Amino acid sequence: MLKVAIHGASGKMGQAIVRLAANERAQVVGAIVSRGSSRIGRDVGELAGTGTIGVAMSDDTSAGLLGADVVIDFSRPEALPRLLHLAMRAKVAVVSGTTRLDGTCERLLDETAQHVPVLWSPNTSIGIHVLAEIAASAARRLGPGYDVEIVEVHHRAKVDAPSGTAVRLADAVRAAREPTATLDDVHGREGNVGPRKANELGIFAVRGGDVIGDHTVHLLGPGERLELTHRATSRDLFARGALRAAWHLHGKPPGRYTMADVIGG
């Protein structure tokens, strides 16, 4: 069994990982929550609805990492630096899906990767990463005569826009078009903006209801268009991807890894 600590254990993703861990041959050995959380001391299995598993939630990050092979992080950007420092010291591999990282966090990910395996991804869905590969291939093969626009839809409570996944898809398309073309992001159009420029890459966010996450890459050319869509119907898919990533890091040397490494091929 892979021994896993969860950073952000009381959140929706943390609870999903607890529910699915046993099915993915993983044992939860640590459950870390934010300082002062009302969930401190409560069994993480009870919160997740799986029954008591003997792991109490704690805001002591060092204690939560004890005995873990890997820590899976779905928390907040401001909480990640401390986790990285402590994981590096404890020699615990890191899988992180926390988004909206600043330059400090990015540097710390690289620094931590010099000591332990590290995988950061804004989306741990296997399907999304296959979509990114397909979108990049399509953008490259169709060429600059096809405009690219990305539309993402999420629930009304999502606080950031565009989604980290939409940015990931845009980066994949941009890399496929370079070095022959430089694409500029456009996040909104209003008024007399004139014709669409050839170097525009539209990224648009829709918010409402309880949508977990839909992403569509539109490739629009003369007389035809191609629409590549991924729809998430359960947050469990992100948890499964994170657990698969955790298994991939197990036994690996220090370094930065990606979901493409996990998928292989």
PDB file of C-alpha atoms in Angstrom:
ATOM      1  CA  MET A   1       0.000   0.000   0.000  1.00  0.00           C
ATOM      2  CA  LEU A   2       1.154   3.499  -0.838  1.00  0.00           C
ATOM      3  CA  LYS A   3       1.159   5.672   2.293  1.00  0.00           C
ATOM      4  CA  VAL A   4      -0.417   9.046   1.599  1.00  0.00           C
ATOM      5  CA  ALA A   5      -0.773  12.265   3.571  1.00  0.00           C
ATOM      6  CA  ILE A   6      -3.432  14.761   2.451  1.00  0.00           C
ATOM      7  CA  HIS A   7      -2.816  18.498   2.697  1.00  0.00           C
ATOM      8  CA  GLY A   8      -6.222  20.166   2.612  1.00  0.00           C
ATOM      9  CA  ALA A   9      -7.944  17.086   3.996  1.00  0.00           C
ATOM     10  CA  SER A  10     -11.230  18.765   4.929  1.00  0.00           C
ATOM     11  CA  GLY A  11     -11.841  20.161   1.431  1.00  0.00           C
ATOM     12  CA  LYS A  12     -13.887  18.517  -1.305  1.00  0.00           C
ATOM     13  CA  MET A  13     -10.817  17.115  -3.050  1.00  0.00           C
ATOM     14  CA  GLY A  14      -9.267  15.927   0.198  1.00  0.00           C
ATOM     15  CA  GLN A  15     -12.444  14.061   1.112  1.00  0.00           C
ATOM     16  CA  ALA A  16     -12.628  12.504  -2.359  1.00  0.00           C
ATOM     17  CA  ILE A  17      -9.074  11.188  -1.974  1.00  0.00           C
ATOM     18  CA  VAL A  18      -9.972   9.661   1.398  1.00  0.00           C
ATOM     19  CA  ARG A  19     -13.004   7.922  -0.138  1.00  0.00           C
ATOM     20  CA  LEU A  20     -11.061   6.509  -3.075  1.00  0.00           C
ATOM     21  CA  ALA A  21      -7.694   5.757  -1.508  1.00  0.00           C
ATOM     22  CA  ALA A  22      -8.351   2.122  -0.637  1.00  0.00           C
ATOM     23  CA  ASN A  23      -9.553   1.362  -4.170  1.00  0.00           C
ATOM     24  CA  GLU A  24      -6.261   2.778  -5.503  1.00  0.00           C
ATOM     25  CA  ARG A  25      -4.114   0.682  -3.123  1.00  0.00           C
ATOM     26  CA  ALA A  26      -3.317   3.690  -0.961  1.00  0.00           C
ATOM     27  CA  GLN A  27      -3.503   4.161   2.803  1.00  0.00           C
ATOM     28  CA  VAL A  28      -4.170   7.589   4.293  1.00  0.00           C
ATOM     29  CA  VAL A  29      -1.697   8.129   7.141  1.00  0.00           C
ATOM     30  CA  GLY A  30      -1.975  11.886   7.618  1.00  0.00           C
ATOM     31  CA  ALA A  31      -4.750  14.484   7.273  1.00  0.00           C
ATOM     32  CA  ILE A  32      -3.613  18.103   7.412  1.00  0.00           C
ATOM     33  CA  VAL A  33      -6.055  20.999   7.676  1.00  0.00           C
ATOM     34  CA  SER A  34      -5.685  24.757   8.059  1.00  0.00           C
ATOM     35  CA  ARG A  35      -4.648  26.251  11.363  1.00  0.00           C
ATOM     36  CA  GLY A  36      -7.583  26.713  13.724  1.00  0.00           C
ATOM     37  CA  SER A  37      -9.957  24.603  11.614  1.00  0.00           C
ATOM     38  CA  SER A  38     -13.102  23.397  13.373  1.00  0.00           C
ATOM     39  CA  ARG A  39     -12.356  19.913  11.965  1.00  0.00           C
ATOM     40  CA  ILE A  40      -9.156  19.436  14.018  1.00  0.00           C
ATOM     41  CA  GLY A  41      -9.313  16.199  16.010  1.00  0.00           C
ATOM     42  CA  ARG A  42     -12.113  14.673  13.949  1.00  0.00           C
ATOM     43  CA  ASP A  43     -11.450  11.399  12.122  1.00  0.00           C
ATOM     44  CA  VAL A  44     -10.951  12.185   8.428  1.00  0.00           C
ATOM     45  CA  GLY A  45     -12.732   8.990   7.396  1.00  0.00           C
ATOM     46  CA  GLU A  46     -15.871  10.001   9.270  1.00  0.00           C
ATOM     47  CA  LEU A  47     -15.892  13.375   7.523  1.00  0.00           C
ATOM     48  CA  ALA A  48     -15.496  11.695   4.129  1.00  0.00           C
ATOM     49  CA  GLY A  49     -18.294   9.221   4.881  1.00  0.00           C
ATOM     50  CA  THR A  50     -16.134   6.094   4.837  1.00  0.00           C
ATOM     51  CA  GLY A  51     -16.223   5.443   8.580  1.00  0.00           C
ATOM     52  CA  THR A  52     -13.437   5.724  11.122  1.00  0.00           C
ATOM     53  CA  ILE A  53      -9.961   5.054   9.711  1.00  0.00           C
ATOM     54  CA  GLY A  54      -7.944   6.085  12.770  1.00  0.00           C
ATOM     55  CA  VAL A  55      -6.485   9.283  11.280  1.00  0.00           C
ATOM     56  CA  ALA A  56      -7.409  12.507  13.051  1.00  0.00           C
ATOM     57  CA  MET A  57      -7.230  15.801  11.198  1.00  0.00           C
ATOM     58  CA  SER A  58      -4.490  18.115  12.454  1.00  0.00           C
ATOM     59  CA  ASP A  59      -2.992  21.496  11.636  1.00  0.00           C
ATOM     60  CA  ASP A  60       0.477  20.153  12.491  1.00  0.00           C
ATOM     61  CA  THR A  61       1.974  19.684   9.028  1.00  0.00           C
ATOM     62  CA  SER A  62       5.146  17.986  10.238  1.00  0.00           C
ATOM     63  CA  ALA A  63       3.149  15.407  12.203  1.00  0.00           C
ATOM     64  CA  GLY A  64       0.805  14.858   9.264  1.00  0.00           C
ATOM     65  CA  LEU A  65       3.730  13.923   7.021  1.00  0.00           C
ATOM     66  CA  LEU A  66       5.096  11.255   9.371  1.00  0.00           C
ATOM     67  CA  GLY A  67       5.213   7.848   7.724  1.00  0.00           C
ATOM     68  CA  ALA A  68       3.987   9.137   4.350  1.00  0.00           C
ATOM     69  CA  ASP A  69       5.522   8.190   1.005  1.00  0.00           C
ATOM     70  CA  VAL A  70       3.817  11.110  -0.729  1.00  0.00           C
ATOM     71  CA  VAL A  71       1.661  14.080   0.233  1.00  0.00           C
ATOM     72  CA  ILE A  72      -1.245  15.091  -2.017  1.00  0.00           C
ATOM     73  CA  ASP A  73      -1.985  18.803  -1.809  1.00  0.00           C
ATOM     74  CA  PHE A  74      -5.252  20.501  -2.695  1.00  0.00           C
ATOM     75  CA  SER A  75      -5.144  23.607  -0.534  1.00  0.00           C
ATOM     76  CA  ARG A  76      -4.418  27.324  -1.001  1.00  0.00           C
ATOM     77  CA  PRO A  77      -1.401  29.037  -2.574  1.00  0.00           C
ATOM     78  CA  GLU A  78      -0.409  30.671   0.716  1.00  0.00           C
ATOM     79  CA  ALA A  79      -0.254  27.281   2.448  1.00  0.00           C
ATOM     80  CA  LEU A  80       1.979  25.608  -0.136  1.00  0.00           C
ATOM     81  CA  PRO A  81       5.402  27.116   0.748  1.00  0.00           C
ATOM     82  CA  ARG A  82       5.374  25.716   4.280  1.00  0.00           C
ATOM     83  CA  LEU A  83       4.293  22.299   3.002  1.00  0.00           C
ATOM     84  CA  LEU A  84       7.114  22.250   0.444  1.00  0.00           C
ATOM     85  CA  HIS A  85       9.723  23.163   3.042  1.00  0.00           C
ATOM     86  CA  LEU A  86       8.547  20.432   5.395  1.00  0.00           C
ATOM     87  CA  ALA A  87       8.107  17.788   2.678  1.00  0.00           C
ATOM     88  CA  MET A  88      11.638  18.488   1.483  1.00  0.00           C
ATOM     89  CA  ARG A  89      12.945  18.065   5.023  1.00  0.00           C
ATOM     90  CA  ALA A  90      10.943  14.870   5.602  1.00  0.00           C
ATOM     91  CA  LYS A  91      11.859  13.414   2.167  1.00  0.00           C
ATOM     92  CA  VAL A  92       8.181  13.046   1.207  1.00  0.00           C
ATOM     93  CA  ALA A  93       7.212  13.262  -2.476  1.00  0.00           C
ATOM     94  CA  VAL A  94       4.691  15.959  -3.423  1.00  0.00           C
ATOM     95  CA  VAL A  95       1.669  15.900  -5.739  1.00  0.00           C
ATOM     96  CA  SER A  96      -0.021  19.311  -5.834  1.00  0.00           C
ATOM     97  CA  GLY A  97      -3.155  20.466  -7.593  1.00  0.00           C
ATOM     98  CA  THR A  98      -3.292  23.872  -5.917  1.00  0.00           C
ATOM     99  CA  THR A  99      -3.735  26.628  -8.516  1.00  0.00           C
ATOM    100  CA  ARG A 100      -2.924  30.329  -8.884  1.00  0.00           C
ATOM    101  CA  LEU A 101       0.649  29.992  -7.647  1.00  0.00           C
ATOM    102  CA  ASP A 102       2.914  33.016  -7.575  1.00  0.00           C
ATOM    103  CA  GLY A 103       6.582  33.203  -8.511  1.00  0.00           C
ATOM    104  CA  THR A 104       7.681  32.267  -4.997  1.00  0.00           C
ATOM    105  CA  CYS A 105       5.716  29.014  -5.096  1.00  0.00           C
ATOM    106  CA  GLU A 106       7.041  28.225  -8.568  1.00  0.00           C
ATOM    107  CA  ARG A 107      10.622  28.668  -7.365  1.00  0.00           C
ATOM    108  CA  LEU A 108       9.943  26.554  -4.295  1.00  0.00           C
ATOM    109  CA  LEU A 109       8.550  23.747  -6.444  1.00  0.00           C
ATOM    110  CA  ASP A 110      11.818  23.717  -8.395  1.00  0.00           C
ATOM    111  CA  GLU A 111      13.873  23.868  -5.198  1.00  0.00           C
ATOM    112  CA  THR A 112      11.902  21.046  -3.574  1.00  0.00           C
ATOM    113  CA  ALA A 113      12.312  18.943  -6.719  1.00  0.00           C
ATOM    114  CA  GLN A 114      16.058  18.936  -6.143  1.00  0.00           C
ATOM    115  CA  HIS A 115      15.426  16.815  -3.042  1.00  0.00           C
ATOM    116  CA  VAL A 116      12.203  14.840  -3.643  1.00  0.00           C
ATOM    117  CA  PRO A 117       9.926  13.969  -6.594  1.00  0.00           C
ATOM    118  CA  VAL A 118       7.446  16.779  -7.278  1.00  0.00           C
ATOM    119  CA  LEU A 119       4.425  16.886  -9.576  1.00  0.00           C
ATOM    120  CA  TRP A 120       2.325  20.021  -9.865  1.00  0.00           C
ATOM    121  CA  SER A 121      -0.667  20.246 -12.186  1.00  0.00           C
ATOM    122  CA  PRO A 122      -3.665  22.588 -12.293  1.00  0.00           C
ATOM    123  CA  ASN A 123      -5.798  19.603 -13.267  1.00  0.00           C
ATOM    124  CA  THR A 124      -5.119  15.967 -12.350  1.00  0.00           C
ATOM    125  CA  SER A 125      -7.694  14.554 -14.755  1.00  0.00           C
ATOM    126  CA  ILE A 126      -6.160  12.058 -17.159  1.00  0.00           C
ATOM    127  CA  GLY A 127      -8.674  13.072 -19.833  1.00  0.00           C
ATOM    128  CA  ILE A 128      -7.741  16.760 -19.669  1.00  0.00           C
ATOM    129  CA  HIS A 129      -4.126  15.984 -20.395  1.00  0.00           C
ATOM    130  CA  VAL A 130      -5.092  13.830 -23.340  1.00  0.00           C
ATOM    131  CA  LEU A 131      -7.254  16.763 -24.512  1.00  0.00           C
ATOM    132  CA  ALA A 132      -4.242  19.092 -24.263  1.00  0.00           C
ATOM    133  CA  GLU A 133      -2.200  16.729 -26.426  1.00  0.00           C
ATOM    134  CA  ILE A 134      -4.997  16.447 -29.008  1.00  0.00           C
ATOM    135  CA  ALA A 135      -5.576  20.220 -29.046  1.00  0.00           C
ATOM    136  CA  ALA A 136      -1.872  20.898 -29.568  1.00  0.00           C
ATOM    137  CA  SER A 137      -1.723  18.377 -32.408  1.00  0.00           C
ATOM    138  CA  ALA A 138      -4.827  19.860 -34.041  1.00  0.00           C
ATOM    139  CA  ALA A 139      -3.552  23.433 -33.748  1.00  0.00           C
ATOM    140  CA  ARG A 140      -0.228  22.440 -35.265  1.00  0.00           C
ATOM    141  CA  ARG A 141      -1.664  20.392 -38.127  1.00  0.00           C
ATOM    142  CA  LEU A 142      -4.486  22.784 -39.032  1.00  0.00           C
ATOM    143  CA  GLY A 143      -2.089  25.715 -39.008  1.00  0.00           C
ATOM    144  CA  PRO A 144      -2.515  29.468 -38.568  1.00  0.00           C
ATOM    145  CA  GLY A 145      -5.530  29.610 -40.891  1.00  0.00           C
ATOM    146  CA  TYR A 146      -7.605  28.200 -38.027  1.00  0.00           C
ATOM    147  CA  ASP A 147      -8.450  30.503 -35.115  1.00  0.00           C
ATOM    148  CA  VAL A 148      -8.367  29.061 -31.588  1.00  0.00           C
ATOM    149  CA  GLU A 149     -10.788  30.018 -28.818  1.00  0.00           C
ATOM    150  CA  ILE A 150     -11.095  28.273 -25.439  1.00  0.00           C
ATOM    151  CA  VAL A 151     -14.278  28.356 -23.361  1.00  0.00           C
ATOM    152  CA  GLU A 152     -14.468  27.021 -19.806  1.00  0.00           C
ATOM    153  CA  VAL A 153     -17.587  26.612 -17.646  1.00  0.00           C
ATOM    154  CA  HIS A 154     -17.536  26.208 -13.852  1.00  0.00           C
ATOM    155  CA  HIS A 155     -19.863  26.451 -10.858  1.00  0.00           C
ATOM    156  CA  ARG A 156     -20.907  29.806  -9.478  1.00  0.00           C
ATOM    157  CA  ALA A 157     -18.644  29.487  -6.410  1.00  0.00           C
ATOM    158  CA  LYS A 158     -15.364  29.316  -8.354  1.00  0.00           C
ATOM    159  CA  VAL A 159     -13.311  32.361  -7.364  1.00  0.00           C
ATOM    160  CA  ASP A 160     -10.684  32.514 -10.119  1.00  0.00           C
ATOM    161  CA  ALA A 161     -10.926  33.022 -13.864  1.00  0.00           C
ATOM    162  CA  PRO A 162      -9.880  31.751 -16.250  1.00  0.00           C
ATOM    163  CA  SER A 163      -9.434  28.284 -14.812  1.00  0.00           C
ATOM    164  CA  GLY A 164      -5.949  26.882 -14.450  1.00  0.00           C
ATOM    165  CA  THR A 165      -6.980  24.164 -16.882  1.00  0.00           C
ATOM    166  CA  ALA A 166      -7.964  26.708 -19.548  1.00  0.00           C
ATOM    167  CA  VAL A 167      -4.551  28.314 -19.143  1.00  0.00           C
ATOM    168  CA  ARG A 168      -2.933  24.870 -19.476  1.00  0.00           C
ATOM    169  CA  LEU A 169      -4.833  24.259 -22.728  1.00  0.00           C
ATOM    170  CA  ALA A 170      -3.873  27.693 -24.041  1.00  0.00           C
ATOM    171  CA  ASP A 171      -0.215  27.003 -23.244  1.00  0.00           C
ATOM    172  CA  ALA A 172      -0.406  23.728 -25.171  1.00  0.00           C
ATOM    173  CA  VAL A 173      -1.877  25.453 -28.228  1.00  0.00           C
ATOM    174  CA  ARG A 174       0.645  28.295 -27.986  1.00  0.00           C
ATOM    175  CA  ALA A 175       3.570  25.880 -27.847  1.00  0.00           C
ATOM    176  CA  ALA A 176       2.204  24.033 -30.885  1.00  0.00           C
ATOM    177  CA  ARG A 177       2.006  27.244 -32.944  1.00  0.00           C
ATOM    178  CA  GLU A 178       5.415  28.603 -31.937  1.00  0.00           C
ATOM    179  CA  PRO A 179       7.956  29.589 -33.152  1.00  0.00           C
ATOM    180  CA  THR A 180       6.161  30.497 -36.385  1.00  0.00           C
ATOM    181  CA  ALA A 181       3.440  32.461 -34.558  1.00  0.00           C
ATOM    182  CA  THR A 182       3.020  34.401 -31.327  1.00  0.00           C
ATOM    183  CA  LEU A 183      -0.456  34.257 -29.821  1.00  0.00           C
ATOM    184  CA  ASP A 184      -1.838  36.949 -27.509  1.00  0.00           C
ATOM    185  CA  ASP A 185      -4.493  36.057 -24.933  1.00  0.00           C
ATOM    186  CA  VAL A 186      -7.868  37.790 -25.185  1.00  0.00           C
ATOM    187  CA  HIS A 187     -10.159  37.464 -22.166  1.00  0.00           C
ATOM    188  CA  GLY A 188     -13.116  39.551 -23.281  1.00  0.00           C
ATOM    189  CA  ARG A 189     -14.580  41.439 -26.222  1.00  0.00           C
ATOM    190  CA  GLU A 190     -16.959  44.373 -25.960  1.00  0.00           C
ATOM    191  CA  GLY A 191     -17.893  47.257 -28.199  1.00  0.00           C
ATOM    192  CA  ASN A 192     -16.394  48.090 -31.549  1.00  0.00           C
ATOM    193  CA  VAL A 193     -13.312  45.884 -31.250  1.00  0.00           C
ATOM    194  CA  GLY A 194     -12.855  45.395 -34.984  1.00  0.00           C
ATOM    195  CA  PRO A 195     -12.170  42.124 -36.785  1.00  0.00           C
ATOM    196  CA  ARG A 196     -10.493  39.326 -34.919  1.00  0.00           C
ATOM    197  CA  LYS A 197      -6.719  39.509 -35.239  1.00  0.00           C
ATOM    198  CA  ALA A 198      -4.880  36.457 -36.531  1.00  0.00           C
ATOM    199  CA  ASN A 199      -2.684  36.284 -33.415  1.00  0.00           C
ATOM    200  CA  GLU A 200      -5.520  36.288 -30.888  1.00  0.00           C
ATOM    201  CA  LEU A 201      -6.125  33.339 -28.553  1.00  0.00           C
ATOM    202  CA  GLY A 202      -9.498  33.751 -26.874  1.00  0.00           C
ATOM    203  CA  ILE A 203      -9.948  32.370 -23.341  1.00  0.00           C
ATOM    204  CA  PHE A 204     -13.399  32.870 -21.863  1.00  0.00           C
ATOM    205  CA  ALA A 205     -14.942  31.936 -18.515  1.00  0.00           C
ATOM    206  CA  VAL A 206     -18.601  31.077 -17.879  1.00  0.00           C
ATOM    207  CA  ARG A 207     -19.857  30.787 -14.293  1.00  0.00           C
ATOM    208  CA  GLY A 208     -23.110  29.368 -12.935  1.00  0.00           C
ATOM    209  CA  GLY A 209     -24.930  26.535 -11.254  1.00  0.00           C
ATOM    210  CA  ASP A 210     -22.983  23.562  -9.985  1.00  0.00           C
ATOM    211  CA  VAL A 211     -20.905  22.712 -13.069  1.00  0.00           C
ATOM    212  CA  ILE A 212     -17.787  20.827 -11.968  1.00  0.00           C
ATOM    213  CA  GLY A 213     -15.821  21.807 -15.050  1.00  0.00           C
ATOM    214  CA  ASP A 214     -16.278  21.872 -18.831  1.00  0.00           C
ATOM    215  CA  HIS A 215     -13.537  22.913 -21.254  1.00  0.00           C
ATOM    216  CA  THR A 216     -13.898  23.299 -25.024  1.00  0.00           C
ATOM    217  CA  VAL A 217     -11.161  24.159 -27.493  1.00  0.00           C
ATOM    218  CA  HIS A 218     -12.661  25.661 -30.669  1.00  0.00           C
ATOM    219  CA  LEU A 219     -10.584  25.570 -33.849  1.00  0.00           C
ATOM    220  CA  LEU A 220     -12.399  27.654 -36.460  1.00  0.00           C
ATOM    221  CA  GLY A 221     -11.357  27.728 -40.097  1.00  0.00           C
ATOM    222  CA  PRO A 222     -12.838  28.534 -43.493  1.00  0.00           C
ATOM    223  CA  GLY A 223     -15.967  26.466 -44.002  1.00  0.00           C
ATOM    224  CA  GLU A 224     -15.529  24.251 -40.941  1.00  0.00           C
ATOM    225  CA  ARG A 225     -14.790  24.155 -37.238  1.00  0.00           C
ATOM    226  CA  LEU A 226     -13.481  21.544 -34.837  1.00  0.00           C
ATOM    227  CA  GLU A 227     -14.661  21.480 -31.208  1.00  0.00           C
ATOM    228  CA  LEU A 228     -12.756  19.415 -28.650  1.00  0.00           C
ATOM    229  CA  THR A 229     -14.563  19.108 -25.312  1.00  0.00           C
ATOM    230  CA  HIS A 230     -13.892  17.583 -21.910  1.00  0.00           C
ATOM    231  CA  ARG A 231     -16.674  17.497 -19.302  1.00  0.00           C
ATOM    232  CA  ALA A 232     -16.069  16.558 -15.685  1.00  0.00           C
ATOM    233  CA  THR A 233     -19.097  14.837 -14.158  1.00  0.00           C
ATOM    234  CA  SER A 234     -17.541  13.984 -10.787  1.00  0.00           C
ATOM    235  CA  ARG A 235     -14.688  15.395  -8.701  1.00  0.00           C
ATOM    236  CA  ASP A 236     -13.645  11.810  -8.120  1.00  0.00           C
ATOM    237  CA  LEU A 237     -11.839  11.858 -11.454  1.00  0.00           C
ATOM    238  CA  PHE A 238      -9.395  14.461 -10.108  1.00  0.00           C
ATOM    239  CA  ALA A 239      -8.808  12.383  -6.983  1.00  0.00           C
ATOM    240  CA  ARG A 240      -8.141   9.247  -9.044  1.00  0.00           C
ATOM    241  CA  GLY A 241      -5.678  11.178 -11.184  1.00  0.00           C
ATOM    242  CA  ALA A 242      -3.890  12.535  -8.119  1.00  0.00           C
ATOM    243  CA  LEU A 243      -3.606   9.062  -6.607  1.00  0.00           C
ATOM    244  CA  ARG A 244      -2.311   7.701  -9.901  1.00  0.00           C
ATOM    245  CA  ALA A 245       0.250  10.520  -9.929  1.00  0.00           C
ATOM    246  CA  ALA A 246       1.231   9.667  -6.352  1.00  0.00           C
ATOM    247  CA  TRP A 247       1.881   6.067  -7.363  1.00  0.00           C
ATOM    248  CA  HIS A 248       3.939   7.291 -10.312  1.00  0.00           C
ATOM    249  CA  LEU A 249       6.226   9.302  -7.999  1.00  0.00           C
ATOM    250  CA  HIS A 250       6.724   6.413  -5.588  1.00  0.00           C
ATOM    251  CA  GLY A 251      10.329   5.265  -5.791  1.00  0.00           C
ATOM    252  CA  LYS A 252      11.280   7.893  -8.375  1.00  0.00           C
ATOM    253  CA  PRO A 253      14.402  10.065  -8.023  1.00  0.00           C
ATOM    254  CA  PRO A 254      14.055  13.786  -7.158  1.00  0.00           C
ATOM    255  CA  GLY A 255      12.847  15.968 -10.025  1.00  0.00           C
ATOM    256  CA  ARG A 256       9.877  17.735 -11.599  1.00  0.00           C
ATOM    257  CA  TYR A 257       7.284  15.408 -13.099  1.00  0.00           C
ATOM    258  CA  THR A 258       4.114  16.074 -15.097  1.00  0.00           C
ATOM    259  CA  MET A 259       0.814  14.363 -15.784  1.00  0.00           C
ATOM    260  CA  ALA A 260       2.223  13.549 -19.225  1.00  0.00           C
ATOM    261  CA  ASP A 261       4.839  11.437 -17.418  1.00  0.00           C
ATOM    262  CA  VAL A 262       2.054   9.685 -15.502  1.00  0.00           C
ATOM    263  CA  ILE A 263       0.068   8.913 -18.647  1.00  0.00           C
ATOM    264  CA  GLY A 264       3.099   7.803 -20.611  1.00  0.00           C
ATOM    265  CA  GLY A 265       3.071   6.898 -24.281  1.00  0.00           C
TER     266      GLY A 265
END
